[in-house]
mmCIF file of C-alpha atoms and ligand atoms in Angstrom:
data_model
loop_
_atom_site.group_PDB
_atom_site.id
_atom_site.type_symbol
_atom_site.label_atom_id
_atom_site.label_comp_id
_atom_site.label_asym_id
_atom_site.label_seq_id
_atom_site.Cartn_x
_atom_site.Cartn_y
_atom_site.Cartn_z
ATOM 1 C CA MET A 1 -113.843 117.692 97.866
ATOM 2 C CA GLU A 2 -115.250 114.992 100.111
ATOM 3 C CA VAL A 3 -115.517 111.541 98.546
ATOM 4 C CA VAL A 4 -117.319 108.832 100.468
ATOM 5 C CA GLN A 5 -115.628 105.462 99.985
ATOM 6 C CA ARG A 6 -117.760 102.357 100.078
ATOM 7 C CA TYR A 7 -116.624 98.796 99.545
ATOM 8 C CA ILE A 8 -118.731 95.801 98.653
ATOM 9 C CA TYR A 9 -117.164 93.910 101.539
ATOM 10 C CA SER A 10 -115.608 95.543 104.496
ATOM 11 C CA ASP A 11 -112.148 94.040 104.801
ATOM 12 C CA THR A 12 -112.425 92.940 108.406
ATOM 13 C CA GLU A 13 -115.713 91.159 107.798
ATOM 14 C CA LEU A 14 -114.170 89.128 104.981
ATOM 15 C CA ASP A 15 -111.206 88.208 107.154
ATOM 16 C CA ARG A 16 -113.473 87.123 109.984
ATOM 17 C CA THR A 17 -115.615 84.903 107.720
ATOM 18 C CA GLU A 18 -112.483 83.308 106.326
ATOM 19 C CA GLY A 19 -111.076 82.731 109.796
ATOM 20 C CA GLU A 20 -114.302 81.072 110.987
ATOM 21 C CA ALA A 21 -114.300 78.744 107.983
ATOM 22 C CA ILE A 22 -110.700 77.735 108.647
ATOM 23 C CA GLU A 23 -111.390 77.125 112.333
ATOM 24 C CA ALA A 24 -114.405 74.963 111.466
ATOM 25 C CA LEU A 25 -112.377 72.937 108.978
ATOM 26 C CA LYS A 26 -109.600 72.469 111.507
ATOM 27 C CA ALA A 27 -112.072 71.232 114.122
ATOM 28 C CA ARG A 28 -113.525 68.732 111.624
ATOM 29 C CA SER A 29 -110.132 67.445 110.527
ATOM 30 C CA GLN A 30 -108.516 66.310 113.764
ATOM 31 C CA GLN A 31 -108.428 62.629 112.761
ATOM 32 C CA PRO A 32 -106.590 61.438 109.619
ATOM 33 C CA ILE A 33 -108.810 60.007 106.867
ATOM 34 C CA PRO A 34 -108.118 56.243 106.367
ATOM 35 C CA ASP A 35 -106.096 55.547 103.223
ATOM 36 C CA PRO A 36 -108.581 54.594 100.459
ATOM 37 C CA ASP A 37 -105.814 52.925 98.412
ATOM 38 C CA LYS A 38 -104.795 50.313 101.000
ATOM 39 C CA TRP A 39 -106.314 47.445 99.039
ATOM 40 C CA LEU A 40 -103.920 48.189 96.145
ATOM 41 C CA ASP A 41 -100.998 46.419 97.822
ATOM 42 C CA GLU A 42 -102.771 43.067 97.923
ATOM 43 C CA GLU A 43 -103.809 43.351 94.279
ATOM 44 C CA LEU A 44 -100.371 44.271 92.990
ATOM 45 C CA GLU A 45 -98.711 41.286 94.591
ATOM 46 C CA ARG A 46 -100.640 39.069 92.228
ATOM 47 C CA ASN A 47 -99.671 41.022 89.118
ATOM 48 C CA ILE A 48 -96.394 41.053 87.277
ATOM 49 C CA LEU A 49 -95.807 43.579 84.503
ATOM 50 C CA LEU A 50 -93.084 42.998 81.953
ATOM 51 C CA THR A 51 -92.348 46.096 79.908
ATOM 52 C CA SER A 52 -89.956 48.971 79.750
ATOM 53 C CA LEU A 53 -90.737 51.581 82.367
ATOM 54 C CA ASP A 54 -90.354 54.335 79.797
ATOM 55 C CA ALA A 55 -92.910 52.789 77.489
ATOM 56 C CA ILE A 56 -95.557 52.411 80.131
ATOM 57 C CA LEU A 57 -94.990 55.823 81.696
ATOM 58 C CA ASP A 58 -95.005 57.593 78.349
ATOM 59 C CA TRP A 59 -98.114 55.708 77.354
ATOM 60 C CA ALA A 60 -99.848 56.744 80.570
ATOM 61 C CA ARG A 61 -98.733 60.343 80.314
ATOM 62 C CA ARG A 62 -99.633 60.935 76.709
ATOM 63 C CA SER A 63 -103.010 59.248 77.034
ATOM 64 C CA SER A 64 -104.260 61.438 79.841
ATOM 65 C CA LEU A 65 -103.049 64.943 79.151
ATOM 66 C CA TRP A 66 -105.108 67.263 81.264
ATOM 67 C CA PRO A 67 -104.910 70.905 80.216
ATOM 68 C CA ALA A 68 -104.712 73.731 82.730
ATOM 69 C CA ILE A 69 -107.043 76.645 82.150
ATOM 70 C CA CYS A 70 -105.160 79.513 80.502
ATOM 71 C CA PHE A 71 -107.392 81.258 77.965
ATOM 72 C CA PRO A 72 -106.630 84.967 77.966
ATOM 73 C CA ALA A 73 -108.178 85.823 74.576
ATOM 74 C CA CYS A 74 -110.086 84.830 71.460
ATOM 75 C CA CYS A 75 -108.257 81.574 70.650
ATOM 76 C CA ALA A 76 -110.097 80.202 73.662
ATOM 77 C CA PHE A 77 -113.198 79.735 71.536
ATOM 78 C CA GLU A 78 -111.460 77.374 69.166
ATOM 79 C CA LEU A 79 -110.176 75.469 72.154
ATOM 80 C CA ILE A 80 -113.696 75.325 73.558
ATOM 81 C CA ALA A 81 -114.958 74.152 70.171
ATOM 82 C CA ALA A 82 -112.242 71.506 70.128
ATOM 83 C CA ASN A 83 -113.412 70.367 73.535
ATOM 84 C CA ALA A 84 -117.085 70.270 72.654
ATOM 85 C CA SER A 85 -118.918 67.383 71.045
ATOM 86 C CA ARG A 86 -118.075 67.939 67.383
ATOM 87 C CA PHE A 87 -114.316 67.697 67.735
ATOM 88 C CA ASP A 88 -114.381 65.945 71.082
ATOM 89 C CA LEU A 89 -110.927 66.160 72.654
ATOM 90 C CA SER A 90 -111.917 63.406 75.079
ATOM 91 C CA ARG A 91 -111.010 60.951 72.328
ATOM 92 C CA PHE A 92 -107.417 61.696 73.331
ATOM 93 C CA GLY A 93 -107.985 61.291 77.038
ATOM 94 C CA MET A 94 -108.073 65.006 77.753
ATOM 95 C CA GLU A 95 -111.667 66.044 78.170
ATOM 96 C CA ILE A 96 -111.043 67.531 81.593
ATOM 97 C CA LEU A 97 -109.830 71.119 81.810
ATOM 98 C CA ARG A 98 -108.338 71.555 85.228
ATOM 99 C CA ALA A 99 -109.000 74.731 87.132
ATOM 100 C CA SER A 100 -106.212 73.721 89.484
ATOM 101 C CA PRO A 101 -102.754 73.714 87.926
ATOM 102 C CA ARG A 102 -101.719 70.993 90.379
ATOM 103 C CA GLN A 103 -103.828 68.516 88.452
ATOM 104 C CA ALA A 104 -102.748 69.568 84.975
ATOM 105 C CA ASP A 105 -99.956 68.317 82.716
ATOM 106 C CA LEU A 106 -100.480 70.527 79.709
ATOM 107 C CA MET A 107 -100.879 74.251 79.261
ATOM 108 C CA ILE A 108 -102.600 75.308 76.036
ATOM 109 C CA THR A 109 -101.930 79.018 75.734
ATOM 110 C CA ALA A 110 -105.096 80.057 73.924
ATOM 111 C CA GLY A 111 -104.790 83.790 73.548
ATOM 112 C CA THR A 112 -102.913 87.061 73.668
ATOM 113 C CA LEU A 113 -100.890 87.530 76.805
ATOM 114 C CA THR A 114 -100.364 90.973 78.305
ATOM 115 C CA TRP A 115 -97.457 91.766 80.568
ATOM 116 C CA LYS A 116 -99.864 92.488 83.347
ATOM 117 C CA MET A 117 -101.232 88.950 83.111
ATOM 118 C CA ALA A 118 -97.849 87.317 82.532
ATOM 119 C CA PRO A 119 -96.892 86.806 86.207
ATOM 120 C CA GLN A 120 -100.148 84.931 86.788
ATOM 121 C CA VAL A 121 -99.565 82.653 83.794
ATOM 122 C CA LYS A 122 -96.019 82.042 84.967
ATOM 123 C CA ARG A 123 -97.307 81.215 88.399
ATOM 124 C CA ILE A 124 -99.855 78.752 86.984
ATOM 125 C CA TYR A 125 -97.066 77.105 85.008
ATOM 126 C CA ASP A 126 -94.802 76.954 88.041
ATOM 127 C CA GLN A 127 -97.571 75.375 90.084
ATOM 128 C CA MET A 128 -98.134 72.577 87.596
ATOM 129 C CA ALA A 129 -96.517 69.374 88.728
ATOM 130 C CA GLU A 130 -93.747 67.775 86.647
ATOM 131 C CA PRO A 131 -93.880 66.432 84.009
ATOM 132 C CA LYS A 132 -95.569 69.276 82.141
ATOM 133 C CA TRP A 133 -95.846 70.476 78.578
ATOM 134 C CA VAL A 134 -96.932 73.637 76.808
ATOM 135 C CA ILE A 135 -98.666 74.099 73.456
ATOM 136 C CA ALA A 136 -98.477 77.675 72.151
ATOM 137 C CA MET A 137 -101.772 78.091 70.332
ATOM 138 C CA GLY A 138 -102.346 80.825 67.762
ATOM 139 C CA ALA A 139 -100.247 83.622 66.352
ATOM 140 C CA CYS A 140 -100.424 85.491 69.660
ATOM 141 C CA GLY A 141 -99.158 82.529 71.599
ATOM 142 C CA ILE A 142 -96.281 82.024 69.204
ATOM 143 C CA SER A 143 -95.083 85.571 68.669
ATOM 144 C CA GLY A 144 -97.606 88.111 69.925
ATOM 145 C CA GLY A 145 -99.411 87.937 66.562
ATOM 146 C CA ILE A 146 -101.017 91.138 65.332
ATOM 147 C CA PHE A 147 -100.341 92.754 68.714
ATOM 148 C CA ARG A 148 -96.648 91.994 68.650
ATOM 149 C CA SER A 149 -95.486 95.613 68.648
ATOM 150 C CA SER A 150 -97.961 96.722 71.294
ATOM 151 C CA TYR A 151 -96.751 98.267 74.527
ATOM 152 C CA ASN A 152 -98.409 95.662 76.677
ATOM 153 C CA VAL A 153 -98.277 92.322 74.850
ATOM 154 C CA VAL A 154 -95.801 89.541 75.520
ATOM 155 C CA PRO A 155 -94.207 88.678 72.151
ATOM 156 C CA GLY A 156 -94.723 84.960 72.461
ATOM 157 C CA TYR A 157 -95.263 82.737 75.486
ATOM 158 C CA ASN A 158 -91.790 81.369 75.087
ATOM 159 C CA HIS A 159 -90.568 84.558 76.725
ATOM 160 C CA ILE A 160 -91.940 83.395 80.014
ATOM 161 C CA ILE A 161 -92.425 79.628 79.812
ATOM 162 C CA PRO A 162 -90.822 76.869 77.718
ATOM 163 C CA VAL A 163 -93.036 75.854 74.777
ATOM 164 C CA ASP A 164 -93.094 72.328 73.320
ATOM 165 C CA VAL A 165 -95.392 72.616 70.301
ATOM 166 C CA TYR A 166 -96.449 75.650 68.257
ATOM 167 C CA VAL A 167 -99.841 75.675 66.508
ATOM 168 C CA PRO A 168 -100.078 78.575 64.037
ATOM 169 C CA GLY A 169 -103.292 80.273 62.947
ATOM 170 C CA CYS A 170 -105.412 83.205 64.005
ATOM 171 C CA PRO A 171 -107.155 81.360 65.490
ATOM 172 C CA PRO A 172 -106.080 77.823 64.556
ATOM 173 C CA ARG A 173 -108.985 75.575 63.661
ATOM 174 C CA PRO A 174 -109.740 72.745 66.080
ATOM 175 C CA GLU A 175 -108.252 70.280 63.582
ATOM 176 C CA ALA A 176 -104.973 72.184 63.750
ATOM 177 C CA LEU A 177 -105.030 72.134 67.522
ATOM 178 C CA ILE A 178 -105.740 68.404 67.521
ATOM 179 C CA HIS A 179 -102.847 67.924 65.112
ATOM 180 C CA GLY A 180 -100.653 69.847 67.547
ATOM 181 C CA ILE A 181 -101.811 67.655 70.393
ATOM 182 C CA ARG A 182 -101.046 64.518 68.366
ATOM 183 C CA MET A 183 -97.563 65.877 67.700
ATOM 184 C CA LEU A 184 -97.089 66.491 71.393
ATOM 185 C CA GLN A 185 -98.220 62.947 72.126
ATOM 186 C CA ASN A 186 -95.666 61.613 69.647
ATOM 187 C CA LYS A 187 -93.053 63.723 71.371
ATOM 188 C CA ILE A 188 -93.993 62.355 74.779
ATOM 189 C CA ALA A 189 -93.853 58.809 73.429
ATOM 190 C CA LYS A 190 -90.146 59.269 72.753
ATOM 191 C CA GLU A 191 -89.295 60.689 76.138
ATOM 192 C CA HIS A 192 -87.148 58.941 78.727
ATOM 193 C CA ILE A 193 -88.169 59.553 82.290
ATOM 194 C CA ALA A 194 -84.643 60.446 83.225
ATOM 195 C CA ILE A 195 -84.297 63.421 80.894
ATOM 196 C CA LYS A 196 -87.641 65.196 81.083
ATOM 197 C CA LEU A 197 -86.747 68.126 83.247
ATOM 198 C CA SER A 198 -88.247 71.537 82.806
ATOM 199 C CA PRO A 199 -85.560 74.135 82.073
ATOM 200 C CA LEU A 200 -87.227 76.635 84.425
ATOM 201 C CA MET B 1 -136.020 105.717 73.016
ATOM 202 C CA THR B 2 -133.758 108.011 74.948
ATOM 203 C CA VAL B 3 -134.215 111.611 73.802
ATOM 204 C CA SER B 4 -131.152 113.782 73.291
ATOM 205 C CA LEU B 5 -131.937 117.061 74.959
ATOM 206 C CA SER B 6 -131.457 120.195 72.938
ATOM 207 C CA THR B 7 -127.977 121.400 73.813
ATOM 208 C CA TRP B 8 -129.095 125.008 73.290
ATOM 209 C CA ASP B 9 -131.861 124.755 75.898
ATOM 210 C CA VAL B 10 -129.664 123.074 78.478
ATOM 211 C CA ALA B 11 -126.844 125.507 77.800
ATOM 212 C CA ASN B 12 -129.226 128.399 78.478
ATOM 213 C CA GLN B 13 -130.180 126.854 81.802
ATOM 214 C CA ILE B 14 -126.515 126.404 82.689
ATOM 215 C CA LYS B 15 -125.745 130.003 81.683
ATOM 216 C CA GLU B 16 -128.404 131.280 84.072
ATOM 217 C CA GLN B 17 -126.578 129.655 86.952
ATOM 218 C CA PHE B 18 -122.976 129.941 85.784
ATOM 219 C CA PRO B 19 -122.663 132.801 83.284
ATOM 220 C CA ASP B 20 -119.028 132.082 82.379
ATOM 221 C CA ALA B 21 -119.048 128.308 82.361
ATOM 222 C CA VAL B 22 -120.083 127.502 78.776
ATOM 223 C CA SER B 23 -117.478 128.227 76.117
ATOM 224 C CA GLU B 24 -119.014 126.629 73.027
ATOM 225 C CA ILE B 25 -122.302 125.053 71.957
ATOM 226 C CA ASN B 26 -123.170 123.032 68.898
ATOM 227 C CA ASP B 27 -125.963 120.635 68.042
ATOM 228 C CA GLN B 28 -124.202 117.658 69.587
ATOM 229 C CA ALA B 29 -122.536 118.867 72.709
ATOM 230 C CA ILE B 30 -121.932 121.606 75.234
ATOM 231 C CA LEU B 31 -118.347 122.577 75.838
ATOM 232 C CA VAL B 32 -117.711 123.867 79.324
ATOM 233 C CA LYS B 33 -114.588 125.358 80.860
ATOM 234 C CA SER B 34 -112.632 122.883 82.916
ATOM 235 C CA GLU B 35 -112.716 125.156 85.998
ATOM 236 C CA SER B 36 -116.516 125.010 86.084
ATOM 237 C CA LEU B 37 -116.841 121.348 85.097
ATOM 238 C CA PHE B 38 -117.599 120.107 88.579
ATOM 239 C CA GLU B 39 -120.183 122.772 89.369
ATOM 240 C CA VAL B 40 -121.936 122.299 86.025
ATOM 241 C CA ALA B 41 -122.001 118.528 86.443
ATOM 242 C CA GLN B 42 -123.352 118.889 89.943
ATOM 243 C CA TYR B 43 -126.031 121.234 88.693
ATOM 244 C CA LEU B 44 -127.021 118.872 85.868
ATOM 245 C CA LYS B 45 -127.244 116.016 88.287
ATOM 246 C CA ASN B 46 -129.201 117.752 91.023
ATOM 247 C CA ARG B 47 -131.658 119.912 89.095
ATOM 248 C CA PRO B 48 -134.938 117.919 89.184
ATOM 249 C CA GLU B 49 -135.985 118.746 85.605
ATOM 250 C CA LEU B 50 -132.673 117.457 84.272
ATOM 251 C CA ASP B 51 -131.854 114.808 86.883
ATOM 252 C CA PHE B 52 -128.839 113.226 85.167
ATOM 253 C CA ASP B 53 -128.409 110.319 87.529
ATOM 254 C CA TYR B 54 -126.339 108.125 85.251
ATOM 255 C CA LEU B 55 -122.932 108.652 83.650
ATOM 256 C CA ASN B 56 -122.698 106.479 80.535
ATOM 257 C CA TYR B 57 -119.019 106.973 79.844
ATOM 258 C CA ILE B 58 -116.092 109.321 79.895
ATOM 259 C CA SER B 59 -113.854 109.402 76.900
ATOM 260 C CA ALA B 60 -110.700 111.365 76.180
ATOM 261 C CA VAL B 61 -109.408 112.522 72.809
ATOM 262 C CA ASP B 62 -105.920 113.801 72.084
ATOM 263 C CA TYR B 63 -105.927 116.764 69.657
ATOM 264 C CA PHE B 64 -102.222 117.587 70.225
ATOM 265 C CA ASP B 65 -102.990 121.170 71.330
ATOM 266 C CA TYR B 66 -105.358 120.004 74.024
ATOM 267 C CA PHE B 67 -107.155 116.960 75.359
ATOM 268 C CA GLU B 68 -110.905 116.914 74.997
ATOM 269 C CA LEU B 69 -113.002 114.917 77.443
ATOM 270 C CA VAL B 70 -116.448 113.721 76.518
ATOM 271 C CA TYR B 71 -119.018 112.914 79.172
ATOM 272 C CA GLN B 72 -122.316 111.331 78.233
ATOM 273 C CA LEU B 73 -125.006 111.773 80.851
ATOM 274 C CA THR B 74 -128.387 110.095 80.987
ATOM 275 C CA SER B 75 -131.411 110.585 83.151
ATOM 276 C CA ILE B 76 -133.052 107.258 83.793
ATOM 277 C CA ASN B 77 -136.195 108.872 85.188
ATOM 278 C CA HIS B 78 -136.775 111.280 82.309
ATOM 279 C CA ASN B 79 -135.143 109.067 79.694
ATOM 280 C CA HIS B 80 -133.071 111.809 78.140
ATOM 281 C CA SER B 81 -129.374 112.278 77.587
ATOM 282 C CA LEU B 82 -126.762 114.946 76.992
ATOM 283 C CA ILE B 83 -123.146 115.154 75.925
ATOM 284 C CA LEU B 84 -120.854 117.420 77.860
ATOM 285 C CA LYS B 85 -117.319 118.208 76.800
ATOM 286 C CA THR B 86 -114.413 119.955 78.345
ATOM 287 C CA ARG B 87 -110.865 120.757 77.303
ATOM 288 C CA CYS B 88 -107.657 120.477 79.147
ATOM 289 C CA TYR B 89 -104.464 122.173 77.997
ATOM 290 C CA GLY B 90 -100.828 121.305 78.508
ATOM 291 C CA ARG B 91 -99.147 117.943 78.069
ATOM 292 C CA ASP B 92 -96.936 117.788 81.127
ATOM 293 C CA ASN B 93 -99.447 117.578 83.902
ATOM 294 C CA PRO B 94 -102.993 118.098 82.628
ATOM 295 C CA THR B 95 -105.496 118.108 85.452
ATOM 296 C CA LEU B 96 -109.276 118.084 85.644
ATOM 297 C CA PRO B 97 -111.742 117.883 88.520
ATOM 298 C CA SER B 98 -112.899 114.357 89.341
ATOM 299 C CA LEU B 99 -116.587 113.492 89.137
ATOM 300 C CA VAL B 100 -116.384 110.364 91.290
ATOM 301 C CA SER B 101 -118.223 112.053 94.114
ATOM 302 C CA LEU B 102 -121.181 112.637 91.764
ATOM 303 C CA TRP B 103 -121.186 109.373 89.819
ATOM 304 C CA ARG B 104 -119.368 106.331 91.168
ATOM 305 C CA GLY B 105 -119.171 105.020 87.622
ATOM 306 C CA ALA B 106 -116.528 107.642 86.916
ATOM 307 C CA ASP B 107 -114.083 105.865 89.217
ATOM 308 C CA PHE B 108 -112.544 103.271 86.888
ATOM 309 C CA GLN B 109 -112.991 105.404 83.780
ATOM 310 C CA GLU B 110 -111.014 108.278 85.229
ATOM 311 C CA ARG B 111 -108.317 105.836 86.253
ATOM 312 C CA GLU B 112 -108.277 104.438 82.733
ATOM 313 C CA ILE B 113 -107.924 107.935 81.265
ATOM 314 C CA TYR B 114 -105.118 108.682 83.682
ATOM 315 C CA ASP B 115 -103.458 105.407 82.779
ATOM 316 C CA LEU B 116 -103.637 105.735 78.992
ATOM 317 C CA MET B 117 -103.809 109.527 78.439
ATOM 318 C CA GLY B 118 -102.050 110.885 81.481
ATOM 319 C CA ILE B 119 -104.743 113.282 82.633
ATOM 320 C CA ARG B 120 -104.926 113.596 86.408
ATOM 321 C CA PHE B 121 -108.252 113.972 88.190
ATOM 322 C CA ASP B 122 -108.264 116.170 91.260
ATOM 323 C CA GLY B 123 -110.253 114.708 94.110
ATOM 324 C CA HIS B 124 -110.244 111.124 92.838
ATOM 325 C CA PRO B 125 -109.988 108.793 95.851
ATOM 326 C CA ASN B 126 -107.633 106.321 94.189
ATOM 327 C CA MET B 127 -105.749 108.017 91.358
ATOM 328 C CA LYS B 128 -103.479 105.281 90.043
ATOM 329 C CA ARG B 129 -103.014 103.146 86.955
ATOM 330 C CA ILE B 130 -105.616 100.510 86.205
ATOM 331 C CA PHE B 131 -104.627 98.539 83.064
ATOM 332 C CA LEU B 132 -100.903 98.966 83.172
ATOM 333 C CA TRP B 133 -98.722 98.333 86.124
ATOM 334 C CA ASP B 134 -97.237 100.761 88.539
ATOM 335 C CA GLY B 135 -93.960 101.970 87.120
ATOM 336 C CA PHE B 136 -94.965 101.843 83.437
ATOM 337 C CA GLN B 137 -93.329 104.728 81.549
ATOM 338 C CA GLY B 138 -95.581 107.073 79.577
ATOM 339 C CA HIS B 139 -99.226 107.095 78.596
ATOM 340 C CA PRO B 140 -99.676 104.948 75.506
ATOM 341 C CA LEU B 141 -102.875 106.348 73.975
ATOM 342 C CA ARG B 142 -101.332 109.781 73.540
ATOM 343 C CA LYS B 143 -100.658 110.580 69.903
ATOM 344 C CA ASP B 144 -97.007 111.276 70.586
ATOM 345 C CA TYR B 145 -96.358 108.026 72.442
ATOM 346 C CA LEU B 146 -93.941 105.813 70.583
HETATM 347 S S1 SF4 C 1 -104.019 84.336 67.449
HETATM 348 FE FE1 SF4 C 1 -105.800 85.466 66.689
HETATM 349 S S2 SF4 C 1 -107.554 84.366 67.541
HETATM 350 FE FE2 SF4 C 1 -105.764 83.749 68.724
HETATM 351 S S3 SF4 C 1 -105.673 85.111 70.492
HETATM 352 FE FE3 SF4 C 1 -104.409 86.010 68.889
HETATM 353 S S4 SF4 C 1 -105.778 87.417 67.804
HETATM 354 FE FE4 SF4 C 1 -107.067 86.013 68.994
#
């Protein structure tokens, strides 16, 4: 039986477009961009800060926790609600959900994780820069929840990444999530820069 | 609203072309033999009065003794629909003809059925698992999967 195969993009065409874009970018980027932070040096010379380094770093870190996007299932909607105007996560300095893990400090695992998706979540976690934290949100995030005995569900995110705070519920209400975030902030406040090292 | 065609009328038309193809008819569906599935589907698609140009879904049911596949077909031009069924015996390597060459929509659905029920489709261009990963043991929607 003859089956005609058609693709939305032919592979070579996609490769060629990508190659052209890279070449164009390379041609545009021959000269280094001047450092926009040069003026900082002059300013800092006139400022003296007297505090413990731990205190100021922990304060900075806990006040601007930016979550990475990792919403594989229904808990995502409570996270979205928590982010939206009624519950307003930006009160805690974390209104920005980062699509790039490089810019994120916190992973909120809002949803059921399947084994097929697990390598991607692990990769996102690995790509996040240190220091980083994880909140396991919802029964699925903690233990696999109602899908725990399924053939394709990871029984808890802590099987693949280290979890700092667990927020139970199916799904947890935004208040519960905010409580979890406050607990994480208290945890960060007690950290010493020397010992925060991810076990993985 | 989409009209369900009378299964008896359509079955009579099929019988004219393929006398042995139909094995059972009831008010809801026509059951055809798996050997004639492809020819019957092709006929239903290409006959202008029927013109089933759209495959809504394929579904598979495990009855222990056999697997039953359910195809719902719709004609967008005539706004009518029909349910076609076929059975497939044996649990070790059940095989059916693929309908991808008639309806592209069958592509992922046949892969899903292969993935979860373990029914192979002959003539499918890309017969591999879709939800689970390569190397997964067993077919989890079978009734005897533990
Ligand atoms: S804990 Fe409940 S709401 Fe959250 S992902 Fe699991 S099933 Fe969905």
